[in-house]
Coordinates of C-alpha atoms in Angstrom, one line a residue:
M14 CA 0.0 0.0 0.0
R15 CA 1.4 3.4 -0.9
E16 CA 0.4 6.9 -0.2
V17 CA -0.5 9.5 -2.9
D18 CA 0.6 13.1 -2.4
I19 CA -2.3 15.6 -2.3
D20 CA -1.7 19.2 -3.1
A21 CA -4.1 21.6 -1.3
V22 CA -6.3 23.8 -3.6
S23 CA -8.4 26.6 -2.3
L24 CA -12.2 26.3 -2.8
D25 CA -12.3 30.0 -3.5
R26 CA -11.6 29.4 -7.2
L27 CA -14.6 27.0 -7.4
A28 CA -16.8 29.6 -5.8
T29 CA -16.0 32.0 -8.7
L30 CA -18.3 29.8 -10.9
L31 CA -21.2 29.7 -8.5
A32 CA -24.1 32.0 -8.0
P33 CA -23.7 34.1 -4.8
E34 CA -26.1 32.1 -2.7
R35 CA -24.5 28.8 -3.8
A36 CA -21.0 30.2 -3.0
A37 CA -22.2 31.3 0.5
R38 CA -23.7 27.8 1.1
L39 CA -20.3 26.3 0.3
V40 CA -18.6 28.6 2.8
R41 CA -21.1 27.5 5.5
Y42 CA -20.4 23.8 4.8
V43 CA -16.6 24.4 4.9
E44 CA -17.0 25.9 8.4
R45 CA -19.1 22.9 9.5
A46 CA -16.6 20.4 8.1
R47 CA -13.7 22.1 9.9
E48 CA -15.5 21.9 13.2
L49 CA -16.8 18.4 12.7
L50 CA -13.4 16.9 11.6
A51 CA -11.0 18.8 13.8
G52 CA -8.3 16.5 14.9
R53 CA -9.6 13.7 12.6
T54 CA -8.4 12.4 9.3
I55 CA -10.4 11.3 6.2
W56 CA -8.7 8.4 4.5
N57 CA -9.5 7.4 0.9
V58 CA -8.4 4.0 -0.3
N59 CA -8.7 2.8 -3.9
A60 CA -6.9 0.6 -6.4
T61 CA -4.9 3.1 -8.5
A62 CA -3.8 6.7 -8.5
Q63 CA -4.2 7.1 -12.3
G64 CA -6.4 5.8 -15.0
G65 CA -10.2 5.9 -14.8
G66 CA -12.7 8.2 -13.3
V67 CA -12.3 7.3 -9.6
A68 CA -8.7 8.3 -9.5
E69 CA -9.4 11.5 -11.4
M70 CA -12.3 12.4 -9.0
L71 CA -10.2 11.7 -6.0
Q72 CA -7.4 13.9 -7.3
F73 CA -9.4 17.1 -7.2
L74 CA -11.9 16.3 -4.4
L75 CA -9.1 15.6 -2.0
A76 CA -7.2 18.7 -3.1
Y77 CA -10.2 20.8 -2.3
T78 CA -10.8 19.0 1.0
K79 CA -7.2 19.7 2.0
G80 CA -7.5 23.3 0.8
A81 CA -10.5 23.7 3.1
G82 CA -8.4 22.9 6.1
V83 CA -9.6 19.3 6.6
E84 CA -6.9 16.6 7.0
T85 CA -7.2 14.0 4.3
R86 CA -5.0 11.3 3.0
W87 CA -5.1 8.9 0.0
L88 CA -3.8 5.3 -0.1
V89 CA -3.6 3.0 -3.0
L90 CA -3.7 -0.8 -2.7
D91 CA -0.8 -3.1 -3.3
G92 CA -2.2 -6.1 -5.3
D93 CA -0.9 -8.8 -7.5
P94 CA -2.2 -9.9 -11.0
A95 CA -4.4 -12.6 -9.5
F96 CA -6.0 -10.1 -7.1
F97 CA -6.8 -7.7 -9.9
A98 CA -8.1 -10.5 -12.1
I99 CA -10.6 -11.3 -9.3
T100 CA -11.6 -7.7 -8.8
K101 CA -12.0 -7.2 -12.6
R102 CA -14.3 -10.2 -12.6
L103 CA -16.3 -8.6 -9.8
H104 CA -16.4 -5.3 -11.7
N105 CA -17.9 -7.0 -14.7
L106 CA -20.4 -9.1 -12.7
L107 CA -21.7 -6.0 -10.9
H108 CA -22.3 -4.5 -14.3
G109 CA -24.2 -7.7 -15.2
M110 CA -21.5 -8.9 -17.6
A111 CA -19.8 -12.3 -17.5
G112 CA -16.3 -10.9 -18.1
D113 CA -13.7 -13.7 -18.3
G114 CA -16.2 -16.2 -16.9
G115 CA -13.7 -17.2 -14.2
P116 CA -14.7 -18.6 -10.8
L117 CA -15.4 -16.7 -7.6
G118 CA -15.1 -19.6 -5.2
V119 CA -13.2 -20.5 -2.0
A120 CA -9.8 -20.1 -3.6
E121 CA -10.6 -16.6 -4.9
Q122 CA -12.1 -15.5 -1.6
R123 CA -9.0 -16.7 0.2
H124 CA -6.6 -14.9 -2.2
Y125 CA -8.7 -11.7 -2.1
S126 CA -8.7 -11.7 1.7
E127 CA -5.0 -12.5 1.9
V128 CA -4.0 -9.5 -0.3
L129 CA -6.3 -7.1 1.6
T130 CA -5.0 -8.4 5.0
R131 CA -1.5 -7.4 3.9
N132 CA -2.8 -3.9 3.0
H133 CA -4.8 -3.7 6.2
D134 CA -1.7 -4.3 8.4
R135 CA -0.2 -1.0 7.3
L136 CA -3.5 0.9 7.2
E137 CA -4.5 -0.2 10.7
S138 CA -1.3 1.3 12.2
M139 CA -2.3 4.8 10.8
V140 CA -6.0 5.0 11.3
R141 CA -7.2 6.4 14.7
P142 CA -10.6 6.2 16.5
G143 CA -13.0 8.9 15.1
D144 CA -11.3 9.0 11.7
I145 CA -13.4 8.3 8.5
V146 CA -12.2 5.7 6.0
L147 CA -13.7 5.9 2.5
L148 CA -13.2 2.6 0.7
H149 CA -13.7 2.7 -3.1
D150 CA -15.1 -0.1 -5.2
P151 CA -14.8 -3.9 -5.0
Q152 CA -11.0 -3.9 -4.7
T153 CA -11.3 -2.4 -1.2
A154 CA -14.5 -4.0 0.1
G155 CA -12.7 -6.6 2.1
L156 CA -11.1 -4.0 4.3
A157 CA -14.4 -2.9 5.8
G158 CA -14.7 -5.6 8.4
M159 CA -10.9 -5.6 9.1
L160 CA -11.0 -2.0 10.0
R161 CA -13.8 -2.1 12.5
E162 CA -11.5 -2.6 15.5
T163 CA -9.8 0.7 14.7
G164 CA -12.8 2.7 16.0
A165 CA -12.9 4.6 12.7
H166 CA -16.1 5.1 10.7
I167 CA -16.1 2.9 7.6
V168 CA -17.8 4.0 4.4
W169 CA -17.8 1.9 1.2
R170 CA -18.3 3.8 -2.0
C171 CA -19.4 1.8 -5.1
H172 CA -18.9 3.7 -8.4
I173 CA -20.3 0.9 -10.6
G174 CA -23.6 -1.1 -10.8
R175 CA -26.6 -2.0 -12.9
D176 CA -30.1 -0.7 -12.7
E177 CA -31.8 -4.1 -12.9
P178 CA -30.2 -7.0 -10.9
T179 CA -29.4 -10.2 -12.8
E180 CA -28.1 -13.6 -11.9
L181 CA -24.6 -12.3 -12.7
T182 CA -24.9 -9.3 -10.4
E183 CA -26.1 -11.5 -7.6
I184 CA -23.0 -13.6 -7.9
G185 CA -20.8 -10.5 -7.5
W186 CA -22.8 -9.2 -4.5
A187 CA -22.7 -12.7 -2.9
F188 CA -18.9 -12.5 -3.0
L189 CA -18.8 -9.0 -1.5
R190 CA -21.6 -9.2 1.1
P191 CA -19.7 -10.8 3.9
H192 CA -17.1 -8.2 3.7
L193 CA -19.4 -5.2 3.5
E194 CA -21.9 -5.8 6.3
A195 CA -19.6 -4.2 8.8
A196 CA -19.5 -0.8 7.0
D197 CA -21.3 2.1 8.7
A198 CA -22.5 3.6 5.4
F199 CA -22.7 2.9 1.7
I200 CA -22.5 5.4 -1.2
F201 CA -23.8 4.7 -4.7
S202 CA -24.0 6.9 -7.8
R203 CA -27.6 5.8 -8.4
R204 CA -30.1 4.3 -5.9
A205 CA -30.9 1.4 -8.3
Y206 CA -27.3 0.1 -8.0
A207 CA -27.6 -0.8 -4.4
P208 CA -28.5 -4.4 -3.6
A209 CA -31.8 -5.1 -1.8
W210 CA -30.1 -6.3 1.4
L211 CA -28.5 -3.0 2.2
P212 CA -30.3 -1.1 4.9
D213 CA -31.9 2.2 3.8
D214 CA -30.6 4.1 6.8
R215 CA -27.0 3.4 5.8
L216 CA -27.5 4.1 2.1
W217 CA -26.5 7.4 0.4
V218 CA -26.7 8.5 -3.2
I219 CA -23.9 10.8 -4.2
P220 CA -23.2 11.2 -7.9
P221 CA -19.7 12.1 -9.0
S222 CA -18.6 15.5 -10.1
L223 CA -15.8 17.2 -12.1
D224 CA -13.3 19.9 -11.4
P225 CA -13.6 22.7 -14.0
F226 CA -10.1 24.0 -13.3
S227 CA -8.3 20.7 -13.7
A228 CA -5.9 20.1 -16.7
K229 CA -8.7 18.0 -18.2
N230 CA -11.4 20.7 -18.0
T231 CA -9.9 24.1 -17.8
E232 CA -10.6 26.6 -20.6
L233 CA -8.2 26.6 -23.6
S234 CA -7.9 28.8 -26.6
P235 CA -8.3 27.2 -30.0
A236 CA -4.7 28.1 -30.8
D237 CA -3.4 26.3 -27.7
V238 CA -5.6 23.2 -28.6
D239 CA -4.1 23.1 -32.1
A240 CA -0.6 23.5 -30.9
A241 CA -0.8 20.7 -28.3
L242 CA -2.5 18.2 -30.8
R243 CA 0.1 19.0 -33.5
E244 CA 3.0 18.6 -31.1
A245 CA 1.6 15.3 -29.8
S246 CA 1.1 14.2 -33.5
L247 CA -2.5 13.4 -32.8
V248 CA -4.0 15.9 -35.3
N249 CA -2.2 17.6 -38.3
T250 CA -3.3 21.1 -37.3
S251 CA -1.9 24.2 -39.0
K252 CA 1.1 25.9 -37.4
N253 CA 0.3 28.8 -35.2
R254 CA 1.6 30.6 -32.1
G255 CA -0.4 28.6 -29.6
S256 CA 1.2 27.6 -26.3
L257 CA 2.3 24.0 -25.4
R258 CA 2.2 24.8 -21.7
F259 CA -0.4 23.6 -19.2
T260 CA -0.9 23.9 -15.5
R261 CA -0.4 20.8 -13.3
R262 CA -2.5 19.9 -10.3
N263 CA 0.1 21.4 -8.0
G264 CA 0.1 24.7 -9.8
T265 CA 3.5 24.2 -11.6
P266 CA 3.8 24.4 -15.4
G267 CA 4.1 21.5 -17.7
T268 CA 4.8 21.3 -21.5
V269 CA 3.4 18.9 -24.1
R270 CA 6.1 16.6 -25.3
G271 CA 6.5 15.7 -29.0
H272 CA 8.3 13.0 -31.0
R273 CA 6.2 10.1 -29.7
R274 CA 3.9 7.8 -31.6
L275 CA 0.5 8.1 -29.8
V276 CA -1.6 7.2 -32.9
L277 CA -1.3 3.5 -33.5
D278 CA -0.8 1.9 -36.9
G279 CA -2.3 4.8 -38.9
A280 CA -1.7 8.5 -39.4
P281 CA -2.9 11.4 -37.3
V282 CA -6.2 13.0 -38.0
T283 CA -6.0 15.2 -41.2
R284 CA -6.0 18.9 -40.8
G285 CA -9.5 19.9 -42.0
A286 CA -11.4 16.9 -40.6
R287 CA -14.2 17.1 -38.1
L288 CA -13.7 14.7 -35.3
V289 CA -16.0 12.1 -33.7
L290 CA -14.3 11.2 -30.5
Q291 CA -14.6 8.5 -27.8
V292 CA -12.2 8.6 -24.9
S293 CA -12.3 5.8 -22.4
R294 CA -10.4 2.9 -20.9
W295 CA -9.8 -0.1 -23.2
D296 CA -12.6 -2.0 -21.5
R297 CA -15.2 -4.2 -23.3
L298 CA -18.0 -2.5 -21.4
K299 CA -17.0 0.8 -23.2
D300 CA -17.6 -0.9 -26.6
M301 CA -14.8 0.8 -28.5
G302 CA -15.1 -2.0 -31.1
G303 CA -18.8 -1.2 -31.5
V304 CA -18.1 2.4 -32.0
L305 CA -15.5 1.6 -34.7
R306 CA -17.9 -0.8 -36.5
G307 CA -20.9 1.6 -36.3
F308 CA -18.8 4.4 -37.8
A309 CA -17.1 2.4 -40.5
E310 CA -20.2 0.6 -41.6
H311 CA -22.1 3.8 -42.1
L312 CA -19.3 6.0 -43.4
D313 CA -21.1 6.7 -46.7
D314 CA -24.0 8.1 -44.7
L315 CA -21.8 10.7 -42.9
P316 CA -20.3 13.9 -44.2
P317 CA -17.0 13.2 -46.1
D318 CA -14.9 15.4 -43.8
V319 CA -15.7 13.4 -40.6
H320 CA -13.1 11.1 -39.0
L321 CA -13.3 8.9 -35.9
M322 CA -10.7 8.8 -33.1
L323 CA -10.8 6.2 -30.3
V324 CA -8.6 7.2 -27.5
G325 CA -7.5 5.2 -24.4
P326 CA -4.7 5.1 -21.9
D327 CA -1.4 3.3 -22.6
V328 CA -2.3 -0.1 -21.2
Q329 CA 1.0 -0.5 -19.5
G330 CA 0.2 2.4 -17.2
V331 CA -3.1 1.0 -15.8
S332 CA -2.2 -1.6 -13.3
D333 CA -5.6 -2.6 -12.0
D334 CA -7.1 -3.5 -15.4
P335 CA -5.8 -6.8 -16.8
E336 CA -8.1 -6.8 -19.8
G337 CA -6.9 -3.5 -21.2
A338 CA -4.2 -5.0 -23.5
E339 CA -6.6 -7.7 -24.8
V340 CA -9.3 -5.2 -25.7
L341 CA -6.8 -2.9 -27.4
A342 CA -5.5 -5.8 -29.5
E343 CA -9.1 -6.7 -30.5
V344 CA -9.9 -3.1 -31.6
R345 CA -6.6 -2.9 -33.5
G346 CA -7.6 -6.1 -35.3
L347 CA -10.9 -4.6 -36.3
W348 CA -9.2 -1.5 -37.6
Q349 CA -6.6 -3.5 -39.6
A350 CA -9.5 -5.5 -41.2
L351 CA -11.1 -2.4 -42.6
P352 CA -10.8 -1.5 -46.3
A353 CA -8.1 1.1 -46.8
R354 CA -10.6 3.9 -47.7
R355 CA -12.5 3.4 -44.4
R356 CA -9.4 2.7 -42.4
S357 CA -7.9 6.1 -43.3
R358 CA -10.8 7.8 -41.5
V359 CA -10.5 5.9 -38.3
H360 CA -7.7 6.6 -35.8
L361 CA -6.7 4.7 -32.6
A362 CA -4.5 6.5 -30.0
C363 CA -3.0 5.6 -26.6
L364 CA -2.2 8.5 -24.4
P365 CA 0.9 8.2 -22.1
M366 CA 0.3 7.6 -18.4
D367 CA 3.8 8.5 -17.1
D368 CA 2.6 12.1 -16.8
I369 CA -1.0 12.2 -15.7
D370 CA -1.4 15.9 -16.0
E371 CA -0.1 15.9 -19.6
N372 CA -2.5 13.0 -20.3
A373 CA -5.4 15.1 -18.9
H374 CA -4.4 18.2 -20.9
L375 CA -4.3 16.1 -24.1
V376 CA -7.8 14.7 -23.4
N377 CA -9.0 18.3 -22.8
C378 CA -7.6 19.3 -26.2
L379 CA -9.1 16.4 -28.0
Q380 CA -12.5 17.0 -26.5
R381 CA -12.4 20.7 -27.4
R382 CA -11.3 19.8 -31.0
A383 CA -14.1 17.3 -31.4
A384 CA -17.3 18.0 -33.3
V385 CA -19.1 15.2 -31.5
V386 CA -18.1 13.2 -28.4
V387 CA -19.4 9.7 -28.1
Q388 CA -19.8 7.3 -25.1
K389 CA -21.4 4.2 -26.5
S390 CA -20.9 2.1 -23.3
L391 CA -22.8 -1.2 -22.9
V392 CA -23.1 -0.4 -19.2
E393 CA -21.8 2.5 -17.2
G394 CA -21.5 3.4 -13.6
F395 CA -21.7 7.2 -14.1
G396 CA -19.6 8.3 -17.0
L397 CA -17.4 11.3 -16.3
T398 CA -16.3 10.9 -19.9
V399 CA -19.8 12.3 -20.6
T400 CA -19.7 15.1 -18.0
E401 CA -16.4 16.4 -19.3
P402 CA -17.4 17.2 -22.9
M403 CA -20.8 18.4 -21.7
W404 CA -18.9 21.0 -19.6
K405 CA -17.0 22.0 -22.8
A406 CA -20.4 22.6 -24.5
K407 CA -20.0 19.7 -26.9
P408 CA -22.9 17.7 -28.3
V409 CA -22.7 14.2 -26.8
V410 CA -24.1 11.0 -28.2
A411 CA -24.2 8.4 -25.5
S412 CA -25.9 5.2 -24.4
A413 CA -29.0 5.4 -22.2
V414 CA -27.3 3.3 -19.4
G415 CA -26.4 4.0 -15.8
G416 CA -25.6 7.5 -14.7
I417 CA -25.5 8.8 -18.3
Q418 CA -29.3 8.8 -18.1
D419 CA -29.1 11.2 -15.2
Q420 CA -26.8 13.6 -17.0
I421 CA -28.3 13.8 -20.5
I422 CA -31.9 14.9 -21.2
D423 CA -32.4 13.3 -24.6
G424 CA -32.8 15.9 -27.3
E425 CA -32.1 18.8 -24.9
S426 CA -28.6 18.4 -23.4
G427 CA -27.4 15.6 -25.6
L428 CA -28.6 12.5 -27.5
L429 CA -29.2 9.1 -26.0
L430 CA -29.0 5.7 -27.6
R431 CA -31.8 3.5 -26.2
D432 CA -30.0 0.4 -27.5
P433 CA -26.2 0.7 -27.5
T434 CA -25.9 -2.3 -29.8
D435 CA -28.1 -0.7 -32.5
L436 CA -25.4 0.6 -34.9
D437 CA -27.9 2.0 -37.4
S438 CA -29.4 4.3 -34.7
F439 CA -25.9 5.2 -33.5
A440 CA -25.0 6.4 -37.0
K441 CA -28.3 8.3 -37.4
R442 CA -27.6 10.1 -34.1
L443 CA -24.2 11.1 -35.3
Q444 CA -25.6 12.3 -38.6
D445 CA -28.2 14.4 -36.8
V446 CA -25.6 16.6 -35.1
L447 CA -23.0 16.6 -37.9
V448 CA -25.4 17.9 -40.6
D449 CA -27.1 20.5 -38.3
E450 CA -24.5 22.8 -36.6
E451 CA -27.1 25.0 -35.0
Y452 CA -28.7 21.9 -33.4
A453 CA -25.3 20.8 -32.2
R454 CA -24.7 24.2 -30.6
R455 CA -28.0 24.2 -28.8
L456 CA -27.3 20.7 -27.4
G457 CA -23.8 21.8 -26.2
T458 CA -25.0 25.0 -24.6
A459 CA -27.7 23.1 -22.6
A460 CA -25.1 20.4 -21.7
R461 CA -22.8 23.0 -20.1
S462 CA -25.6 24.5 -18.1
R463 CA -26.7 21.1 -16.8
V464 CA -23.2 20.3 -15.5
R465 CA -22.9 23.7 -13.8
D466 CA -26.2 23.1 -12.1
L467 CA -25.7 19.5 -11.0
Y468 CA -22.2 18.1 -11.3
L469 CA -19.6 20.6 -9.9
G470 CA -17.6 19.8 -6.8
D471 CA -19.4 22.0 -4.3
R472 CA -22.5 19.8 -4.5
H473 CA -20.4 16.7 -4.0
L474 CA -18.5 18.0 -1.1
T475 CA -21.5 19.3 0.8
Q476 CA -23.2 15.9 0.5
Y477 CA -20.1 14.4 2.1
V478 CA -20.3 16.8 5.0
D479 CA -23.9 15.8 5.5
L480 CA -22.9 12.1 5.5
F481 CA -20.0 12.6 8.0
E482 CA -22.3 14.6 10.3
Q483 CA -24.8 11.8 10.4
L484 CA -22.1 9.2 11.1
Y485 CA -20.9 11.2 14.1
Q486 CA -24.4 11.8 15.3
Q487 CA -25.3 8.1 15.1
A488 CA -22.1 7.2 17.0
S489 CA -23.0 9.8 19.7
D490 CA -26.6 8.4 19.9
R491 CA -25.2 4.9 20.3
G492 CA -22.8 6.0 23.0
A493 CA -25.6 7.7 24.9
G494 CA -27.8 4.7 24.6
E495 CA -25.0 2.4 25.9
G496 CA -24.4 4.8 28.8
T497 CA -28.0 4.8 29.8
G498 CA -28.2 1.0 29.7
S499 CA -25.1 0.5 31.9
G500 CA -26.2 2.9 34.5
H501 CA -23.6 5.6 33.7

C-alpha cells in the first residue's frame, strides 16, 4: 500500500463559478466540516492513482478538501495480478456482464482476503478512532470488516452497478456481502445500483462531479488546442503561435512533449477533418469496437470530412485492469481489417500515463477539438467521460445506461442511444448533429448549463459533509444509549 501526495487547492476558485447564494452555502459547509473533523483524518483507499474516473475524481476532491483545512490522505492498494483478475471479474459481474467467466469460489475468496490483509496491516497502524475511512469499489471492500477494530467510521463507495439485478450481479454481490456488512454507510452513484439487502438508513446516493479547473477541463484557446495536438502528433493542425504549456494539479507548469507515436498503426487526423471522439479505458464495457464498426459501416451516410478517433490510456500504465491489453488488441484487429478507404478515416490512440497531467491536458484538447463526443458504453456506472465534454459545450451521443441517463436529457442536453448495440441508430444520431450545426450548438449550450447546475464539486463536497455529520451523530446516539443501559 502506498500513499499518494495531495496538493491543497483553495475552494475560492470554485466559488467564482457559482451564484452568490450557492457560494455562500459552500462557505457554511466548509466551516461545518472544519468543526466536525477537527483532529480527525479522512482516509481514501482505492486501487490506482491514475487511469479511470475514480482516480481523477479523488485527485481534485481531496485537493479541495485539504485546501478547506480538513486533514485528508489517500492510499492505493498493493495487489498482484491474480487479485486484480478477481476484482476485474467482480467489476464485470456488478455490471451484469460475465467478463472472463472465471470462478469466484473459496480459492478466490482466500486470495482476495490475503491480499487485503497485507494492506490492512499498514492501514491499521495509521487510522485512529474517530477517523473516517472511505473505501472505493470492489477492490477495497474486504477492508471494511478488518478496520472495525480501529474505532474509525467505515464508508464503502461503489462507483459501478446495474439498474436491474441479474443472476450475474447476484454472484458478484454474494462474494462481497460478507465483507461489506460491517460498514457504517454505503455510497452509490444511483439508488438502483444498491443491492436489496443493504439497509436504507445506511445508504447514500452521491453522484460524481468534475473539477472545471483541472488540466482536463480548464478553458483553452483554439490556438493552444491546435498547438498541443500538433506537437503530440494526434491531429495535423496548421502551425500557429499557440502555447504548449499547461498547469499541473500542484500549480506548476508542464509542457506537451513531442516526438512520440501516440496514434497506433495509422496516421494522425487530417488537418481539416471534423472529429467524432470517444475517450475511455480499453474495456469491453465501453464498446470501443462497437463504435468503430458503427462508424465504419455507415461511413457513406456521414459527411466526407468526418473522422473517428478512439482514445484510451497506454495499457502498460493502468495496473488494475488486466483486460486492457486484450481489448486494445481486439480493436486494432478490427481497424486492420477495414478496407483502406475506411481505415484512413479511423484513428486509434494511446495516451501516455507517465505524466498524468499531460494526459489530462491532451484529453481536454481532443474533447475541445471534437465536433461530437461519443460514449457508447454497454453499461456505465456514471460516466465522467460524458460530463467532461458536456462542460465543454460539446454535443454528446451516449448510451442510455447507468448514470448517463441522469446527465443527459435526450434531445435537450445531448442525444441518448436507447439500445447501445443498434449501430444504425448510432450512425443516425451522429448524422443528426453533424449535418445541423445549430442543433449541435443548442445541445452543447444546454449540456454545459446542466453540468454547472448538478455536477460541480461543491454539490459533491456538501453531500459528504452531511454524511459525515450523520455518522458522528449516530455514534453519539449509540454512546448515549449504551451509557443509559449501563447505569452511567
